[in-house]
Amino acid sequence: MTETWTEQPYPPIKEYGLISDCHSMALISSGGSIDWCCMPRIDSGSCFGRILDWHKGGMCAIEARHGARPSGRRYMGETMVLETIFSGPRGSARLIDCFTMHHGGADAPHQELIRVLEGVEGEVALRFHIHPRFDYGALRPWLRRINPHMVAAIGGDDGLLISFDGDLVAAGHHELYGEARVTEGQRSRLVIRYRRPEVLDRSHPAQVAPELVDRRLEETIKWWEDWSSQATDHGPERAATIRSALVLKALTNAPTGAIAAAPTTSLPERVGGDRNWDYRYTWIRDSSFALRALGELGFLREADGFRRFIQRSSAGSGQDLQIMYGLGGERRLTEIELTHLEGYRGSKPVRIGNGASEQIQLDALGELLNLSWVWHRHHQKTPDADYWRFLRDLVEVACARWRDPDRGIWEIRGEPQHFVHSKVMCWMAIDRGLALARDAGLHCPLNQWEKEADELRRTIEEHGYDQKRGVFTQAFDSPAMDSVLLLLPTTGFIDYRDERMMRTVDAIREDLEEDGLLLRYRPDQIDDGVSAEREGQFLACTFWLSECLARQGRMNEARRAFNHASRTANDLGLLAEEYDPKSHQALGNFPQGLSHLSHLAARLALAGAPLPD
């Protein structure tokens, strides 16, 4: 049979929902189509990937029959189980999507995605279209039939075991479809399991029993509800708070504790542009946000797991420190362009890997020292002798290199500069090293470190501060503003209510605020090595503004900023990396972990949580 079904290409980024088992992840459109899925790990090659190429990427889509249409969706309570409603003149049904969770914990995954169609009233007919494409759409699978209801899809080092309550029908040589018709209370189940090709080649799997699928669905709902119940926030905004926490848990790699920045690669910061990066890795700087936000909400295991991952992955020599790592701690994240893909709505190039992993970004030094200081201060966990040697090495690197330019938090690909935020983070590295040494009686060259910290502070205040405006600036001896300056008080370098910080906040708003949201910086004021074309507003920056204003006692302004940024979330509560308020488009990789971490930090500040120390 020849497949002729088509669908309108490339839904807005904002229309996607996320499901996860803390190993694999998928994005599902509001129409019920799985357009992005990476198994067995978030940074594996995609097996469904038409979000990056509508014709080559592959998908697992839904075709509604007899006038039925998607009419709404939601997460089922405080879970990552997604429900999409289909309604039509003959009745309604709900499609339930999830990766099943193991009742013994997320560390032992079933590696199983299930799609359960359940009749609500009347009769609804749908067709599942299953078009696997391995290795980012580069490889069409070999389909090997096991029985009328089960097919193995094999290609390269990837394999899927696809089973369905009804018949799986071949559509050409590389696609399948299955017809589902349900009445009230009836269910039809599609199960997609990841299995290595050699396992599929030598095994003869039995059909997945419907009662097993139903039981695993119930176990998965309970698993997520049990996890969410740990949250200490029981206020009126709990729903949005828990949703951000759930997204961060979904972005976690269970075996290592790493939290990915996002589940996607190459979703553009400007549609049709070239600011398209792979964010399926973990950044050192995100660990400090996680420690503050998740720890404050009661998710100590996740906060500590991320802290331990960062410490394990980065420990060794301060000279070898990277700003980011793979989810297993991998260091080599070579950036490659996939030229066979057209990119989301023609946004080229599509990239995997991230060249920024090789950049010098001095802020990572401060983040690591601060992690150890916070854990020592709040949990009486003093670094042992071996780890203290590494931390001392990091402080020595900060002392030696703070005079050097770097690429900064925004990972510019132009010429390195003397970014004020990077200098302040070097100061924090020395400051936290001194605090640890004094508080825990650890040996270090105190006098030398104190002199370096004092000289660094004087240099920042002389060259990173605009005396005429009375504000801190993006880089030494530059008038440009940068939203990352809103994070300066979190380092202890300056108090939130210091007049210089109050003026800096106002200057950032004057220079960078548009339609209630902040830009990172003005692209025409910095050579970032990429096209100077306009990007969207970076949502984390507006949440940083909200937190800063709240800590300054400007609560009405803080609430307005928070509401502006929060309103960009989609109907499921998911936040993008960036947002264009004029076209109402979500931009960048989605959902973005830093946006959700910053949302939580701002929410806690508005609720009167203690100042970070």
XYZ file of C-alpha atoms in Angstrom:
613
model
C 0.000 0.000 0.000
C 1.280 3.515 -0.781
C 0.967 6.083 2.000
C -0.654 9.369 0.921
C -1.528 10.943 4.268
C -0.012 14.368 4.967
C -0.253 16.947 7.733
C 0.456 20.668 7.994
C 4.206 20.890 8.664
C 6.095 22.359 11.590
C 3.770 23.280 14.437
C 4.927 26.246 16.524
C 7.535 25.228 19.101
C 5.120 26.335 21.796
C 2.658 23.587 20.817
C 4.843 20.722 22.019
C 4.589 18.753 25.245
C 7.370 16.743 26.912
C 7.358 13.178 28.229
C 10.312 11.454 29.890
C 11.493 8.542 31.992
C 14.674 10.358 33.119
C 16.565 8.529 30.363
C 14.694 8.976 27.071
C 12.519 11.928 26.104
C 9.999 12.864 23.438
C 8.151 15.952 22.235
C 4.488 15.519 21.294
C 2.563 18.135 19.334
C -0.870 19.414 20.323
C -2.177 17.178 17.516
C -0.739 14.086 19.188
C 2.280 13.566 16.903
C 5.628 12.448 18.335
C 7.935 14.665 16.274
C 11.089 14.289 18.389
C 12.251 11.270 20.348
C 15.726 10.175 21.396
C 16.291 6.714 22.869
C 17.862 5.238 24.919
C 19.303 8.560 26.116
C 18.382 12.181 25.549
C 21.564 12.788 23.533
C 21.172 9.642 21.414
C 20.392 9.979 17.721
C 16.703 10.593 17.150
C 14.375 7.780 16.116
C 11.534 10.258 15.441
C 12.826 13.657 14.377
C 10.633 15.493 11.915
C 10.761 18.627 14.043
C 14.125 19.117 12.268
C 13.037 17.875 8.856
C 9.373 17.293 8.117
C 9.979 14.820 5.328
C 13.113 12.946 6.439
C 13.038 13.022 10.227
C 10.380 10.411 11.009
C 7.428 10.536 13.406
C 4.691 8.646 15.206
C 1.596 10.637 14.310
C -2.167 10.457 14.754
C -4.727 10.796 11.992
C -8.196 11.384 13.385
C -11.156 9.974 11.400
C -14.784 10.960 10.814
C -14.342 14.613 11.778
C -12.595 14.016 15.113
C -10.074 16.698 16.092
C -7.721 17.320 19.009
C -9.718 19.503 21.407
C -7.507 19.905 24.460
C -4.662 18.439 26.455
C -3.173 18.416 29.926
C -0.737 16.615 32.135
C -2.559 14.161 34.381
C -2.183 15.845 37.760
C 1.349 16.386 39.029
C 2.917 13.951 36.560
C 4.688 13.840 33.205
C 1.897 11.717 31.722
C 0.281 13.621 28.855
C -3.397 13.389 27.935
C -4.748 14.684 24.601
C -8.505 14.768 23.950
C -9.939 14.005 20.509
C -13.559 15.012 19.892
C -15.879 14.681 16.920
C -19.505 14.275 15.930
C -19.454 10.576 16.837
C -17.807 10.852 20.261
C -14.616 11.626 22.151
C -11.523 9.763 23.341
C -8.342 10.529 25.165
C -4.807 9.661 24.101
C -2.461 9.012 27.035
C 1.272 9.239 26.336
C 4.186 8.457 28.624
C 7.443 6.665 29.070
C 6.695 4.037 31.684
C 8.495 4.365 35.013
C 9.832 1.380 36.909
C 8.236 0.956 40.324
C 11.706 0.340 41.772
C 12.945 3.741 40.614
C 14.011 5.658 37.537
C 17.456 4.034 37.449
C 16.034 0.823 35.928
C 13.991 1.982 32.932
C 11.637 -0.150 30.895
C 12.823 1.894 27.868
C 9.208 1.863 26.840
C 6.944 4.525 25.345
C 3.223 3.771 25.462
C 0.293 5.420 23.686
C -3.093 4.417 25.097
C -6.250 5.494 23.290
C -9.266 5.295 25.613
C -12.871 5.932 24.633
C -14.702 8.564 26.664
C -18.090 8.654 24.941
C -19.587 7.501 21.652
C -17.080 6.134 19.150
C -13.778 7.554 17.907
C -11.556 6.176 15.142
C -7.883 7.098 14.765
C -4.959 5.865 12.738
C -1.430 5.668 14.144
C 1.279 6.444 11.577
C 4.656 5.049 12.671
C 7.635 6.170 10.585
C 10.897 5.409 12.463
C 14.044 7.096 11.162
C 17.273 6.370 13.014
C 20.392 8.532 13.397
C 18.630 11.882 12.965
C 16.664 10.780 9.930
C 19.696 9.474 8.055
C 18.704 5.819 8.229
C 15.470 4.142 7.161
C 14.848 1.003 9.233
C 14.614 -2.616 8.248
C 11.144 -3.710 9.346
C 11.042 -7.342 10.433
C 7.597 -8.711 11.178
C 7.284 -10.909 14.258
C 3.505 -11.398 14.114
C 0.538 -9.391 12.808
C 0.639 -7.160 15.904
C 4.402 -6.762 16.395
C 7.255 -5.479 14.227
C 10.953 -4.957 14.926
C 12.525 -1.848 13.374
C 16.301 -2.174 13.062
C 18.954 0.197 11.734
C 22.641 0.573 12.551
C 23.041 0.265 16.324
C 19.389 1.140 17.060
C 16.267 -0.966 17.346
C 12.621 -0.511 18.251
C 10.081 -3.196 19.109
C 6.660 -1.912 18.068
C 3.491 -3.676 19.201
C -0.173 -2.797 18.820
C -3.503 -4.233 19.947
C -4.646 -4.353 16.324
C -2.841 -5.202 13.135
C 0.294 -3.323 12.140
C 0.081 -2.731 8.411
C 3.080 -1.912 6.227
C 2.905 1.331 4.256
C 5.778 0.954 1.803
C 9.005 -0.644 3.009
C 9.806 1.583 6.004
C 6.502 2.759 7.521
C 3.667 1.239 9.504
C 0.165 2.207 10.443
C -2.457 0.806 12.789
C -6.201 1.461 12.926
C -7.768 2.125 16.330
C -11.481 2.367 17.035
C -12.715 2.762 20.619
C -16.031 3.230 22.357
C -16.638 4.344 25.936
C -14.292 2.503 28.302
C -12.419 0.648 25.556
C -8.675 0.948 25.069
C -6.262 0.520 22.187
C -2.535 0.392 23.003
C 0.567 1.160 20.976
C 3.862 0.244 22.680
C 7.316 1.272 21.407
C 10.255 -0.288 23.209
C 13.903 0.472 22.621
C 15.976 -2.668 22.154
C 19.458 -3.187 20.782
C 19.441 -4.697 17.251
C 21.398 -7.766 18.332
C 18.781 -8.464 20.989
C 15.941 -8.160 18.487
C 17.825 -10.290 15.973
C 18.206 -13.282 18.266
C 15.043 -13.074 20.359
C 11.403 -13.976 19.714
C 9.484 -11.523 21.905
C 5.939 -12.279 22.922
C 3.071 -9.853 22.395
C 2.818 -7.244 25.158
C -0.208 -8.120 27.279
C -2.811 -5.305 27.477
C -3.104 -5.711 31.253
C 0.674 -5.219 31.599
C 0.496 -1.967 29.631
C -2.388 -0.746 31.790
C -0.565 -1.684 34.981
C 2.584 0.124 33.920
C 0.559 3.200 33.073
C -0.914 3.243 36.576
C 2.529 2.636 38.101
C 3.907 5.554 36.096
C 1.178 7.943 37.235
C 1.794 6.923 40.846
C 5.568 7.240 40.458
C 5.300 10.857 39.346
C 2.662 11.693 41.962
C 4.860 10.240 44.710
C 7.795 12.285 43.477
C 5.795 15.525 43.339
C 4.442 14.966 46.849
C 7.895 15.783 48.259
C 7.472 19.468 47.351
C 7.247 21.849 50.292
C 5.297 24.497 48.334
C 1.583 24.260 49.118
C 0.662 27.824 48.187
C -1.727 29.155 45.545
C 0.940 28.983 42.821
C 1.885 25.392 43.529
C 0.739 24.131 40.122
C 3.207 26.270 38.149
C 5.960 25.653 40.689
C 5.532 21.882 40.565
C 5.384 21.929 36.774
C 8.790 23.609 36.615
C 10.167 21.091 39.113
C 8.693 18.219 37.085
C 10.319 19.508 33.896
C 13.677 19.603 35.660
C 13.182 16.069 36.944
C 12.254 14.998 33.413
C 15.491 16.554 32.142
C 17.511 14.544 34.667
C 19.629 11.602 33.594
C 18.813 9.131 36.364
C 22.042 7.068 36.417
C 24.313 10.105 36.849
C 22.130 12.902 38.293
C 23.004 15.278 35.439
C 20.309 17.736 34.350
C 20.207 18.489 30.625
C 19.793 22.091 29.557
C 17.032 21.014 27.133
C 15.805 17.853 25.397
C 16.352 19.197 21.861
C 18.971 20.397 19.446
C 18.936 23.144 16.819
C 15.532 24.683 17.517
C 16.305 28.223 16.340
C 16.647 31.411 18.330
C 15.374 33.090 15.181
C 13.327 31.131 12.642
C 15.384 30.829 9.463
C 18.552 31.929 11.271
C 21.761 30.125 12.200
C 21.660 30.430 16.009
C 20.840 26.751 16.360
C 22.660 24.838 19.102
C 22.608 21.420 20.747
C 21.496 21.784 24.384
C 21.228 18.116 25.322
C 24.180 18.449 27.685
C 24.736 19.734 31.183
C 26.338 23.047 32.160
C 28.257 23.650 35.398
C 26.485 26.968 35.933
C 23.052 25.330 36.028
C 24.090 23.333 39.098
C 24.062 26.419 41.321
C 20.562 27.323 40.165
C 19.463 23.736 40.810
C 20.966 23.659 44.278
C 19.099 26.819 45.224
C 15.753 26.159 43.568
C 15.279 22.396 43.923
C 16.855 22.292 47.371
C 14.582 25.033 48.662
C 11.516 23.179 47.344
C 12.436 19.960 49.148
C 13.940 18.019 46.234
C 17.264 17.493 48.002
C 18.055 14.219 46.260
C 17.933 15.839 42.836
C 19.891 18.903 43.970
C 22.553 16.726 45.591
C 22.637 14.345 42.624
C 23.366 17.201 40.226
C 26.001 18.607 42.615
C 27.745 15.235 42.841
C 27.665 14.791 39.068
C 29.252 18.188 38.479
C 31.925 17.547 41.089
C 32.752 14.091 39.682
C 32.837 15.256 36.081
C 34.949 18.348 36.673
C 37.355 17.073 39.348
C 40.972 16.531 38.409
C 42.950 19.517 37.222
C 41.669 23.053 37.223
C 43.471 23.582 33.945
C 41.312 20.889 32.303
C 37.975 22.257 33.513
C 35.151 22.413 30.962
C 32.000 24.489 31.213
C 29.759 21.587 30.141
C 29.718 17.798 29.935
C 27.748 14.971 28.411
C 25.042 13.425 30.579
C 27.408 10.625 31.547
C 30.287 13.020 32.217
C 31.684 12.843 28.676
C 34.121 15.617 27.775
C 34.364 15.260 24.009
C 31.256 16.976 22.581
C 32.509 17.629 19.069
C 30.170 19.864 17.091
C 28.967 18.481 13.750
C 26.580 19.928 11.177
C 23.948 17.535 9.796
C 23.677 18.775 6.248
C 21.001 16.249 5.226
C 18.386 17.978 7.412
C 16.603 21.184 6.439
C 16.151 22.345 10.029
C 13.038 23.560 11.817
C 11.199 25.692 9.214
C 14.405 25.915 7.181
C 16.629 27.026 10.070
C 20.096 25.807 9.147
C 22.499 24.447 10.128
C 21.293 21.561 12.273
C 24.011 20.811 14.804
C 24.826 17.968 17.157
C 27.557 18.337 19.726
C 28.503 21.757 21.032
C 31.718 23.600 20.222
C 31.247 25.808 23.279
C 32.505 22.865 25.352
C 36.026 23.882 24.290
C 35.629 27.540 25.230
C 37.258 29.311 28.148
C 34.473 30.591 30.400
C 35.819 31.707 33.733
C 32.448 31.759 35.510
C 32.653 27.956 35.932
C 35.390 28.427 38.542
C 33.082 30.411 40.797
C 30.192 28.010 40.341
C 32.239 25.007 41.513
C 33.651 26.760 44.580
C 30.212 28.047 45.468
C 28.723 24.543 45.204
C 31.175 23.255 47.787
C 30.715 26.285 50.043
C 26.909 26.070 50.059
C 26.981 22.330 50.728
C 29.466 22.815 53.558
C 27.518 25.680 55.107
C 24.066 24.118 54.943
C 24.856 20.426 55.335
C 28.133 20.425 57.297
C 29.834 18.584 54.429
C 33.487 19.617 54.395
C 35.549 18.691 51.308
C 37.944 15.828 52.005
C 41.666 16.276 51.475
C 41.602 14.974 47.902
C 38.771 17.223 46.774
C 40.174 20.217 48.634
C 43.354 19.863 46.567
C 41.205 20.187 43.443
C 39.311 23.183 44.834
C 42.591 24.853 45.769
C 43.741 24.287 42.214
C 40.588 26.002 40.933
C 41.228 29.030 43.146
C 44.808 29.191 41.882
C 43.498 29.110 38.311
C 41.112 31.978 39.153
C 43.995 33.957 40.648
C 46.142 33.360 37.583
C 43.545 33.840 34.858
C 41.156 36.552 35.987
C 43.178 39.070 33.994
C 42.455 37.122 30.781
C 39.462 37.729 28.485
C 36.980 34.877 28.019
C 33.827 33.961 26.090
C 31.421 34.756 28.917
C 28.182 33.144 30.022
C 26.628 33.698 26.574
C 29.370 31.641 24.905
C 30.169 34.201 22.237
C 32.016 32.876 19.210
C 33.674 36.185 18.407
C 36.771 37.584 20.090
C 37.081 36.989 23.867
C 36.372 40.003 26.061
C 36.783 41.122 29.641
C 33.225 40.394 30.741
C 32.289 41.832 34.127
C 30.215 38.799 35.115
C 33.158 36.483 34.424
C 35.460 38.652 36.563
C 32.961 38.666 39.412
C 32.692 34.879 39.208
C 36.490 34.636 39.502
C 36.205 36.850 42.566
C 33.562 34.475 43.933
C 35.874 31.508 43.384
C 38.557 33.145 45.505
C 36.051 34.402 48.075
C 34.414 30.972 48.538
C 37.817 29.311 48.693
C 38.766 31.680 51.506
C 35.447 31.066 53.288
C 35.890 27.283 53.119
C 39.470 27.452 54.341
C 38.610 29.678 57.300
C 35.429 27.882 58.302
C 36.781 24.336 57.985
C 40.391 24.990 58.955
C 41.713 23.950 55.528
C 45.232 24.847 54.479
C 45.750 27.458 51.766
C 47.805 30.610 51.069
C 45.312 32.932 52.772
C 47.299 36.148 52.397
C 47.926 35.584 48.699
C 44.290 34.803 47.990
C 43.098 37.821 49.983
C 45.392 40.131 47.983
C 44.135 38.681 44.696
C 40.501 39.092 45.753
C 41.095 42.711 46.775
C 42.934 43.551 43.547
C 40.248 41.876 41.462
C 37.499 43.820 43.227
C 39.344 47.114 42.653
C 39.818 46.272 38.967
C 36.132 45.432 38.496
C 35.019 48.609 40.220
C 37.419 50.707 38.138
C 36.919 49.168 34.673
C 33.574 47.379 34.932
C 31.648 50.299 36.370
C 30.406 53.325 34.442
C 31.061 56.253 36.754
C 28.850 58.635 34.787
C 25.751 56.430 34.939
C 26.672 54.811 38.232
C 26.099 51.281 36.894
C 27.999 48.073 36.206
C 28.440 47.251 32.524
C 28.755 44.219 30.275
C 32.525 44.391 29.781
C 35.492 46.458 30.909
C 35.449 50.048 29.662
C 32.259 49.463 27.677
C 28.926 51.305 28.046
C 26.862 48.266 26.953
C 24.448 46.615 29.361
C 23.914 42.889 29.864
C 21.097 41.091 31.691
C 23.538 38.682 33.340
C 24.557 41.566 35.598
C 21.312 40.844 37.458
C 23.114 37.827 38.951
C 25.874 39.862 40.600
C 24.188 39.905 44.031
C 23.938 36.102 44.068
C 27.746 36.007 44.257
C 28.006 38.193 47.366
C 30.049 40.749 45.417
C 27.370 43.385 45.950
C 24.173 43.585 47.973
C 20.834 43.594 46.177
C 19.943 46.934 47.793
C 23.266 48.637 47.144
C 22.543 51.873 45.250
C 24.891 50.810 42.455
C 22.907 47.609 41.997
C 19.590 49.472 42.113
C 20.794 51.772 39.337
C 22.179 48.812 37.345
C 18.792 47.097 37.446
C 17.093 50.251 36.191
C 19.676 50.693 33.419
C 19.189 47.110 32.260
C 15.461 47.659 32.063
C 15.911 50.932 30.177
C 18.324 49.448 27.637
C 17.141 45.860 27.239
C 13.464 45.619 28.168
C 10.927 45.325 25.350
C 7.281 44.365 25.776
C 7.939 43.475 29.413
C 10.717 40.976 28.609
C 14.504 41.369 28.612
C 17.005 40.785 25.847
C 20.315 39.219 26.904
C 22.215 42.099 25.285
C 22.019 44.207 22.147
C 23.460 42.106 19.283
C 24.764 45.242 17.563
C 26.893 46.070 20.620
C 28.918 42.865 20.717
C 30.640 40.644 18.169
C 29.348 37.237 19.198
C 30.714 35.448 16.149
C 27.266 34.595 14.762
C 24.883 36.623 12.612
C 23.954 39.957 14.159
C 20.293 39.389 13.369
C 17.723 39.817 16.076
C 16.940 36.958 18.491
C 14.051 36.615 20.912
C 13.934 37.740 24.528
C 15.777 35.304 26.793
C 13.204 34.256 29.398
C 15.621 33.438 32.214
C 16.736 37.090 32.181
C 13.254 38.365 33.000
C 12.963 35.881 35.862
C 16.372 37.096 37.114
C 14.943 40.616 36.981
C 11.924 39.526 39.001
C 14.112 37.924 41.651
C 16.365 40.973 41.815
C 13.445 43.371 42.197
C 11.880 41.179 44.881
C 15.140 41.076 46.865
C 15.271 44.866 46.556
C 11.810 45.165 48.082
C 10.216 46.361 44.824
C 7.509 43.731 44.991
C 4.960 45.213 42.598
C 7.584 45.587 39.874
C 8.900 42.096 40.639
C 5.442 40.593 40.294
C 4.863 42.357 36.967
C 8.142 41.037 35.553
C 7.358 37.548 36.839
C 3.899 37.602 35.285
C 5.232 38.820 31.925
C 7.693 35.929 31.733
C 5.270 33.351 33.144
C 2.635 34.197 30.556
C 4.948 32.965 27.803
C 4.516 29.384 29.038
C 2.399 27.155 26.843
C -0.877 25.573 27.913
C 1.072 22.788 29.654
C 3.225 25.203 31.670
C 6.393 24.625 29.627
C 8.849 27.480 29.086
C 11.040 28.028 26.048
C 14.543 29.438 25.948
C 13.412 32.633 24.240
C 10.180 34.332 23.206
C 9.160 36.836 20.561
C 6.314 38.916 22.030
C 5.431 40.421 18.652
C 4.762 37.120 16.887
C 4.014 35.257 20.153
C 6.502 32.577 19.112
C 8.526 30.416 21.471
C 12.115 30.235 20.247
C 15.161 28.115 20.962
C 15.442 24.663 22.461
C 12.328 23.547 24.300
C 11.550 23.230 27.107
C 14.544 25.066 28.521
C 15.897 23.970 31.901
C 17.435 27.357 32.764
C 14.094 29.092 32.180
C 12.413 26.717 34.623
C 15.239 26.973 37.183
C 15.046 30.772 37.017
C 11.241 30.645 37.256
C 11.592 28.697 40.505
C 14.209 31.092 41.908
C 11.988 34.094 41.168
C 8.951 32.331 42.608
C 10.842 31.646 45.841
C 12.023 35.271 46.062
C 8.464 36.518 45.645
C 7.364 34.135 48.388
C 9.973 35.605 50.742
C 12.474 32.755 50.739
C 15.750 33.608 52.535
C 18.490 35.308 50.580
C 21.024 32.915 49.042
C 24.378 32.874 50.811
